[in-house]
Amino acid sequence: MGEALLMQGNEACVRGAIRAGMRFFAGYPITPSTEIAELASLMLPKYNGKFIQMEDEISSMAAVIGASLCGLKAMTATSGPGFSLKQENIGYASMTEIPCVVVDVMRGGPSTGLPTCVSQGDVMQSRWGTHGDHPVIVIAPSTVKDIYYMTIKAFNYSERYRIPVILLLDEVNAHMRESVVIENDVEIWDRKRPLTRENHKPYAADEDGVPPMGEFGKGYRFHVTGLVHDETGHPTNSSEEAEKLIRRLHYKLEKSRDDIVIYEKFKTERCRTLIIAFGSVARVCKDVICQINDDSIGLFIPYTIWPFPDKELLSLIQKNRIERIYVPELNTGQMILEVQRIVFGRCEVLGINKYSGELITPTEIIKCLRRG
Amino acid sequence: MRIELLNKYFKMDQLPHIWCPGCGNGIALGAAVEAIDNSTMDKDKICIVSGIGCSSRASGYLNFDSLHTTHGRAIAFATGIKLANPELNVIVITGDGDCTAIGGNHLIHGCRRNIDINVLVFNNNIYGMTGGQYSPTTPRNARTSTSRQGTVERQFDICKLSENAGATYVARGTVFHYKHLIGLIEGAFKNKGFSIVEILTPCPIQFGRRNKTPEPADMMRLLKNSTSFSDDGKTKIGVFRDEKEPEFVSEYIKLLSNEGDISV
């Protein structure tokens, strides 16, 4: 067991990122994510890493992608309105398969909304914010400890699958302070490198659907474009190549889906009623489960909300013959749509929604459960 | 452009290019390649970054590391690249719409930082790829597909804009004055700081046809007659600024150390 440190959620994110090997951060100030940029600016130079405060969120995302192409693990952090601006280049990273981590600390919206208040309104933006068909991984930690270790996971996934990974925090867990035990052994993954520079085809994928990635300035002399491209990286109008590329972008995640999804079942052994919650609401629900001390109610926490642990949820529903599911979220009902898709009428699915900018309390949830 | 440079620096399998007959982009790119060939830069350490538009397709034709980015964002991507790997010689190829409209904010902040990037703006005064809409550099009264009765808006002077925003090397040339243009680009490469060369280049198809200069030769003649090396009221070409000032990346890396505790 390693050392226990008291830290804020945003701080855990930066420390986890540096532990994962982050050596580049570009950002733009925005509440409630700003501490991430502040701490990155302070810490990175001590690790020979680079920090830059760009002129806006669009350019921060661009700079992160540029740095990643030079071989550095790179991250940016923002919140609602800034997350909207980053979408353009998140799509670019997705299409060009450039690893990067994007932190979105959710706050009340739409628009400028409630800058200092909590929300979970970006569930769908994190999945579909950028245009076009694209795969994405979105990880939503619940506690400060989760944030530390799941930031590392976010880097690992982005490196292994060459994909932008969204780390979805919220104002509550980002600003909360908790102790985190820093384990000595942590698994760190790096991107695959091409074996040779000869006849380098930057988008020729291995069996896992992921092409090894060269870096700029090492003699590969390769081209990267957001246009549909073939294995050489050059643009093509071939409908065959277009379909092949889009299929592979999705395939690489589908193939490794079981290695990617993260979830937790909490006291679900005998439950017939299930609560499904993520982020800071999940910890509220843990408290609910402990308070009511009734083994007919259990909790399912998806940590990868995209891809959602659908197989795992479905098998729990079938095994336990779940009769009713509650989905508490700090929005008007976003994750519940995915839950309904999976449940497909097998049982009742009810939302518990709060969008006042305040965290939902255990009492409020218990009231809903008792109301039936 | 000297013919031997074609095999040396171009990806022949990516040619022919997409540019229309009479377009000046090929000449502008040729001048850039001659300047690269004349320079002592390690060719494996050159990185071409472009945005979106006709000129930005240039990056895919050259045999260097190259990044064809999103519309207007080339300088922002280039900033990340240069800061991540200061050894790289970063050349941005962009157009007037890409660089001064959608990318205007990144341009002025690149200038302000004085980051060591070389920006070549192929200025044809029009959005060519989308069919000839007016850009921030379209002259007043010029007819375009979104200003059929003449452009009402005023135009940017890219050089004045960049100079006042803090760029340390600022020059303007034309594809008519080819040898002069090569020299200007070489000057940009030599400056350790933000360098910008505005390259005036004709677009007979989208601009000329609507503005009584449909022939490529007419447009080249216009470039010759409307520009001057001296202050005589014509569009001036030459170097407007070439000064040394602290460069962002070399200043930033002075802060770096290896003192961080590895078990964060």
mmCIF file of N, CA, C and O in Angstrom, chain A residues 314-368:
data_model
loop_
_atom_site.group_PDB
_atom_site.id
_atom_site.type_symbol
_atom_site.label_atom_id
_atom_site.label_comp_id
_atom_site.label_asym_id
_atom_site.label_seq_id
_atom_site.Cartn_x
_atom_site.Cartn_y
_atom_site.Cartn_z
ATOM 1 N N LEU A 314 -27.702 -6.223 -18.687
ATOM 2 C CA LEU A 314 -28.755 -7.126 -19.146
ATOM 3 C C LEU A 314 -28.696 -8.462 -18.404
ATOM 4 O O LEU A 314 -29.726 -9.013 -17.993
ATOM 5 N N SER A 315 -27.484 -8.967 -18.214
ATOM 6 C CA SER A 315 -27.379 -10.268 -17.543
ATOM 7 C C SER A 315 -27.821 -10.142 -16.080
ATOM 8 O O SER A 315 -28.443 -11.065 -15.535
ATOM 9 N N LEU A 316 -27.558 -8.998 -15.461
ATOM 10 C CA LEU A 316 -28.024 -8.786 -14.089
ATOM 11 C C LEU A 316 -29.559 -8.719 -14.045
ATOM 12 O O LEU A 316 -30.196 -9.313 -13.167
ATOM 13 N N ILE A 317 -30.133 -8.024 -15.005
ATOM 14 C CA ILE A 317 -31.596 -7.889 -15.062
ATOM 15 C C ILE A 317 -32.232 -9.272 -15.204
ATOM 16 O O ILE A 317 -33.205 -9.604 -14.526
ATOM 17 N N GLN A 318 -31.647 -10.089 -16.070
ATOM 18 C CA GLN A 318 -32.226 -11.413 -16.322
ATOM 19 C C GLN A 318 -31.996 -12.367 -15.166
ATOM 20 O O GLN A 318 -32.905 -13.090 -14.757
ATOM 21 N N LYS A 319 -30.777 -12.333 -14.616
ATOM 22 C CA LYS A 319 -30.427 -13.253 -13.540
ATOM 23 C C LYS A 319 -31.268 -12.964 -12.294
ATOM 24 O O LYS A 319 -31.792 -13.876 -11.656
ATOM 25 N N ASN A 320 -31.415 -11.695 -11.953
ATOM 26 C CA ASN A 320 -32.131 -11.328 -10.722
ATOM 27 C C ASN A 320 -33.627 -11.135 -10.948
ATOM 28 O O ASN A 320 -34.354 -10.858 -10.025
ATOM 29 N N ARG A 321 -34.056 -11.241 -12.183
ATOM 30 C CA ARG A 321 -35.437 -10.900 -12.561
ATOM 31 C C ARG A 321 -35.833 -9.543 -11.985
ATOM 32 O O ARG A 321 -36.764 -9.400 -11.201
ATOM 33 N N ILE A 322 -35.042 -8.560 -12.349
ATOM 34 C CA ILE A 322 -35.263 -7.181 -11.886
ATOM 35 C C ILE A 322 -36.653 -6.713 -12.335
ATOM 36 O O ILE A 322 -37.038 -6.907 -13.487
ATOM 37 N N GLU A 323 -37.369 -6.111 -11.395
ATOM 38 C CA GLU A 323 -38.721 -5.646 -11.714
ATOM 39 C C GLU A 323 -38.778 -4.158 -12.035
ATOM 40 O O GLU A 323 -39.633 -3.705 -12.782
ATOM 41 N N ARG A 324 -37.876 -3.432 -11.397
ATOM 42 C CA ARG A 324 -37.924 -1.975 -11.587
ATOM 43 C C ARG A 324 -36.512 -1.388 -11.511
ATOM 44 O O ARG A 324 -35.699 -1.831 -10.705
ATOM 45 N N ILE A 325 -36.280 -0.393 -12.381
ATOM 46 C CA ILE A 325 -34.977 0.301 -12.380
ATOM 47 C C ILE A 325 -35.214 1.789 -12.171
ATOM 48 O O ILE A 325 -36.089 2.377 -12.814
ATOM 49 N N TYR A 326 -34.432 2.374 -11.273
ATOM 50 C CA TYR A 326 -34.458 3.836 -11.100
ATOM 51 C C TYR A 326 -33.159 4.409 -11.672
ATOM 52 O O TYR A 326 -32.073 3.865 -11.438
ATOM 53 N N VAL A 327 -33.274 5.477 -12.415
ATOM 54 C CA VAL A 327 -32.078 6.138 -12.949
ATOM 55 C C VAL A 327 -32.045 7.592 -12.462
ATOM 56 O O VAL A 327 -32.609 8.480 -13.098
ATOM 57 N N PRO A 328 -31.390 7.831 -11.315
ATOM 58 C CA PRO A 328 -31.261 9.214 -10.865
ATOM 59 C C PRO A 328 -30.124 9.902 -11.617
ATOM 60 O O PRO A 328 -29.032 9.352 -11.726
ATOM 61 N N GLU A 329 -30.379 11.071 -12.165
ATOM 62 C CA GLU A 329 -29.313 11.847 -12.827
ATOM 63 C C GLU A 329 -29.593 13.330 -12.680
ATOM 64 O O GLU A 329 -30.741 13.747 -12.521
ATOM 65 N N LEU A 330 -28.518 14.111 -12.783
ATOM 66 C CA LEU A 330 -28.636 15.569 -12.634
ATOM 67 C C LEU A 330 -28.864 16.199 -14.004
ATOM 68 O O LEU A 330 -28.066 16.985 -14.510
ATOM 69 N N ASN A 331 -29.956 15.777 -14.613
ATOM 70 C CA ASN A 331 -30.373 16.323 -15.903
ATOM 71 C C ASN A 331 -31.830 15.909 -16.087
ATOM 72 O O ASN A 331 -32.410 15.275 -15.205
ATOM 73 N N THR A 332 -32.393 16.230 -17.241
ATOM 74 C CA THR A 332 -33.814 15.921 -17.408
ATOM 75 C C THR A 332 -34.039 14.496 -17.919
ATOM 76 O O THR A 332 -35.174 14.123 -18.216
ATOM 77 N N GLY A 333 -32.961 13.718 -18.022
ATOM 78 C CA GLY A 333 -33.114 12.328 -18.444
ATOM 79 C C GLY A 333 -32.312 12.022 -19.691
ATOM 80 O O GLY A 333 -32.844 12.071 -20.797
ATOM 81 N N GLN A 334 -31.018 11.736 -19.512
ATOM 82 C CA GLN A 334 -30.170 11.430 -20.667
ATOM 83 C C GLN A 334 -29.696 9.979 -20.638
ATOM 84 O O GLN A 334 -29.923 9.230 -21.577
ATOM 85 N N MET A 335 -29.062 9.575 -19.506
ATOM 86 C CA MET A 335 -28.567 8.200 -19.445
ATOM 87 C C MET A 335 -29.726 7.211 -19.457
ATOM 88 O O MET A 335 -29.595 6.076 -19.922
ATOM 89 N N ILE A 336 -30.885 7.656 -18.959
ATOM 90 C CA ILE A 336 -32.051 6.777 -18.914
ATOM 91 C C ILE A 336 -32.424 6.285 -20.322
ATOM 92 O O ILE A 336 -32.913 5.164 -20.483
ATOM 93 N N LEU A 337 -32.123 7.094 -21.337
ATOM 94 C CA LEU A 337 -32.443 6.687 -22.712
ATOM 95 C C LEU A 337 -31.636 5.449 -23.104
ATOM 96 O O LEU A 337 -32.145 4.541 -23.762
ATOM 97 N N GLU A 338 -30.379 5.433 -22.691
ATOM 98 C CA GLU A 338 -29.523 4.283 -22.975
ATOM 99 C C GLU A 338 -29.985 3.059 -22.174
ATOM 100 O O GLU A 338 -30.007 1.939 -22.680
ATOM 101 N N VAL A 339 -30.390 3.309 -20.917
ATOM 102 C CA VAL A 339 -30.875 2.211 -20.076
ATOM 103 C C VAL A 339 -32.151 1.615 -20.692
ATOM 104 O O VAL A 339 -32.295 0.397 -20.812
ATOM 105 N N GLN A 340 -33.057 2.490 -21.126
ATOM 106 C CA GLN A 340 -34.299 2.001 -21.746
ATOM 107 C C GLN A 340 -34.011 1.183 -22.998
ATOM 108 O O GLN A 340 -34.663 0.192 -23.278
ATOM 109 N N ARG A 341 -32.993 1.629 -23.755
ATOM 110 C CA ARG A 341 -32.621 0.901 -24.973
ATOM 111 C C ARG A 341 -32.195 -0.530 -24.627
ATOM 112 O O ARG A 341 -32.568 -1.485 -25.297
ATOM 113 N N ILE A 342 -31.433 -0.638 -23.523
ATOM 114 C CA ILE A 342 -30.910 -1.952 -23.137
ATOM 115 C C ILE A 342 -32.030 -2.810 -22.539
ATOM 116 O O ILE A 342 -32.172 -3.988 -22.862
ATOM 117 N N VAL A 343 -32.829 -2.205 -21.675
ATOM 118 C CA VAL A 343 -33.901 -2.935 -20.978
ATOM 119 C C VAL A 343 -34.971 -3.407 -21.978
ATOM 120 O O VAL A 343 -35.499 -4.511 -21.875
ATOM 121 N N PHE A 344 -35.274 -2.568 -22.936
ATOM 122 C CA PHE A 344 -36.180 -2.908 -24.042
ATOM 123 C C PHE A 344 -37.505 -3.483 -23.528
ATOM 124 O O PHE A 344 -37.976 -4.536 -23.963
ATOM 125 N N GLY A 345 -38.054 -2.822 -22.505
ATOM 126 C CA GLY A 345 -39.373 -3.212 -22.007
ATOM 127 C C GLY A 345 -39.385 -4.402 -21.057
ATOM 128 O O GLY A 345 -40.447 -4.847 -20.635
ATOM 129 N N ARG A 346 -38.212 -4.935 -20.712
ATOM 130 C CA ARG A 346 -38.175 -6.110 -19.831
ATOM 131 C C ARG A 346 -38.634 -5.783 -18.412
ATOM 132 O O ARG A 346 -39.049 -6.663 -17.680
ATOM 133 N N CYS A 347 -38.463 -4.525 -17.997
ATOM 134 C CA CYS A 347 -38.955 -4.101 -16.685
ATOM 135 C C CYS A 347 -39.228 -2.610 -16.721
ATOM 136 O O CYS A 347 -38.958 -1.941 -17.725
ATOM 137 N N GLU A 348 -39.753 -2.112 -15.614
ATOM 138 C CA GLU A 348 -40.084 -0.696 -15.542
ATOM 139 C C GLU A 348 -38.802 0.139 -15.360
ATOM 140 O O GLU A 348 -37.924 -0.257 -14.586
ATOM 141 N N VAL A 349 -38.690 1.253 -16.050
ATOM 142 C CA VAL A 349 -37.532 2.145 -15.885
ATOM 143 C C VAL A 349 -38.033 3.544 -15.538
ATOM 144 O O VAL A 349 -38.784 4.141 -16.310
ATOM 145 N N LEU A 350 -37.640 4.028 -14.350
ATOM 146 C CA LEU A 350 -38.123 5.337 -13.899
ATOM 147 C C LEU A 350 -36.958 6.293 -13.677
ATOM 148 O O LEU A 350 -35.917 5.904 -13.130
ATOM 149 N N GLY A 351 -37.122 7.523 -14.084
ATOM 150 C CA GLY A 351 -36.080 8.531 -13.877
ATOM 151 C C GLY A 351 -36.289 9.284 -12.579
ATOM 152 O O GLY A 351 -37.421 9.478 -12.129
ATOM 153 N N ILE A 352 -35.193 9.675 -11.942
ATOM 154 C CA ILE A 352 -35.250 10.609 -10.810
ATOM 155 C C ILE A 352 -34.346 11.755 -11.240
ATOM 156 O O ILE A 352 -33.135 11.570 -11.372
ATOM 157 N N ASN A 353 -34.918 12.905 -11.516
ATOM 158 C CA ASN A 353 -34.135 13.951 -12.163
ATOM 159 C C ASN A 353 -34.100 15.233 -11.347
ATOM 160 O O ASN A 353 -35.098 15.672 -10.812
ATOM 161 N N LYS A 354 -32.908 15.807 -11.299
ATOM 162 C CA LYS A 354 -32.741 17.089 -10.614
ATOM 163 C C LYS A 354 -31.846 17.953 -11.492
ATOM 164 O O LYS A 354 -30.807 17.491 -11.955
ATOM 165 N N TYR A 355 -32.253 19.180 -11.738
ATOM 166 C CA TYR A 355 -31.458 20.039 -12.628
ATOM 167 C C TYR A 355 -31.463 21.477 -12.111
ATOM 168 O O TYR A 355 -31.549 22.433 -12.858
ATOM 169 N N SER A 356 -31.396 21.581 -10.762
ATOM 170 C CA SER A 356 -31.424 22.900 -10.123
ATOM 171 C C SER A 356 -30.013 23.421 -9.886
ATOM 172 O O SER A 356 -29.836 24.525 -9.401
ATOM 173 N N GLY A 357 -28.998 22.618 -10.213
ATOM 174 C CA GLY A 357 -27.626 23.024 -9.922
ATOM 175 C C GLY A 357 -27.129 22.492 -8.592
ATOM 176 O O GLY A 357 -26.010 22.745 -8.188
ATOM 177 N N GLU A 358 -28.026 21.763 -7.886
ATOM 178 C CA GLU A 358 -27.619 21.154 -6.615
ATOM 179 C C GLU A 358 -27.531 19.646 -6.766
ATOM 180 O O GLU A 358 -28.221 19.055 -7.598
ATOM 181 N N LEU A 359 -26.694 19.053 -5.896
ATOM 182 C CA LEU A 359 -26.581 17.604 -5.902
ATOM 183 C C LEU A 359 -27.846 17.010 -5.297
ATOM 184 O O LEU A 359 -28.414 17.569 -4.354
ATOM 185 N N ILE A 360 -28.267 15.876 -5.810
ATOM 186 C CA ILE A 360 -29.420 15.190 -5.244
ATOM 187 C C ILE A 360 -29.000 14.573 -3.909
ATOM 188 O O ILE A 360 -27.852 14.162 -3.738
ATOM 189 N N THR A 361 -29.914 14.549 -2.927
ATOM 190 C CA THR A 361 -29.540 14.020 -1.607
ATOM 191 C C THR A 361 -30.056 12.598 -1.452
ATOM 192 O O THR A 361 -31.011 12.207 -2.124
ATOM 193 N N PRO A 362 -29.461 11.821 -0.513
ATOM 194 C CA PRO A 362 -29.966 10.465 -0.251
ATOM 195 C C PRO A 362 -31.455 10.498 0.130
ATOM 196 O O PRO A 362 -32.229 9.661 -0.336
ATOM 197 N N THR A 363 -31.840 11.492 0.927
ATOM 198 C CA THR A 363 -33.237 11.590 1.364
ATOM 199 C C THR A 363 -34.170 11.722 0.165
ATOM 200 O O THR A 363 -35.234 11.091 0.126
ATOM 201 N N GLU A 364 -33.783 12.553 -0.788
ATOM 202 C CA GLU A 364 -34.634 12.739 -1.973
ATOM 203 C C GLU A 364 -34.799 11.429 -2.746
ATOM 204 O O GLU A 364 -35.884 11.116 -3.233
ATOM 205 N N ILE A 365 -33.714 10.683 -2.850
ATOM 206 C CA ILE A 365 -33.791 9.419 -3.588
ATOM 207 C C ILE A 365 -34.641 8.404 -2.818
ATOM 208 O O ILE A 365 -35.501 7.730 -3.390
ATOM 209 N N ILE A 366 -34.407 8.344 -1.509
ATOM 210 C CA ILE A 366 -35.175 7.400 -0.685
ATOM 211 C C ILE A 366 -36.671 7.714 -0.782
ATOM 212 O O ILE A 366 -37.505 6.810 -0.891
ATOM 213 N N LYS A 367 -37.008 8.989 -0.802
ATOM 214 C CA LYS A 367 -38.405 9.408 -0.934
ATOM 215 C C LYS A 367 -39.004 8.839 -2.237
ATOM 216 O O LYS A 367 -40.123 8.315 -2.241
ATOM 217 N N CYS A 368 -38.258 8.935 -3.291
ATOM 218 C CA CYS A 368 -38.735 8.421 -4.587
ATOM 219 C C CYS A 368 -38.912 6.907 -4.535
ATOM 220 O O CYS A 368 -39.869 6.360 -5.079
#
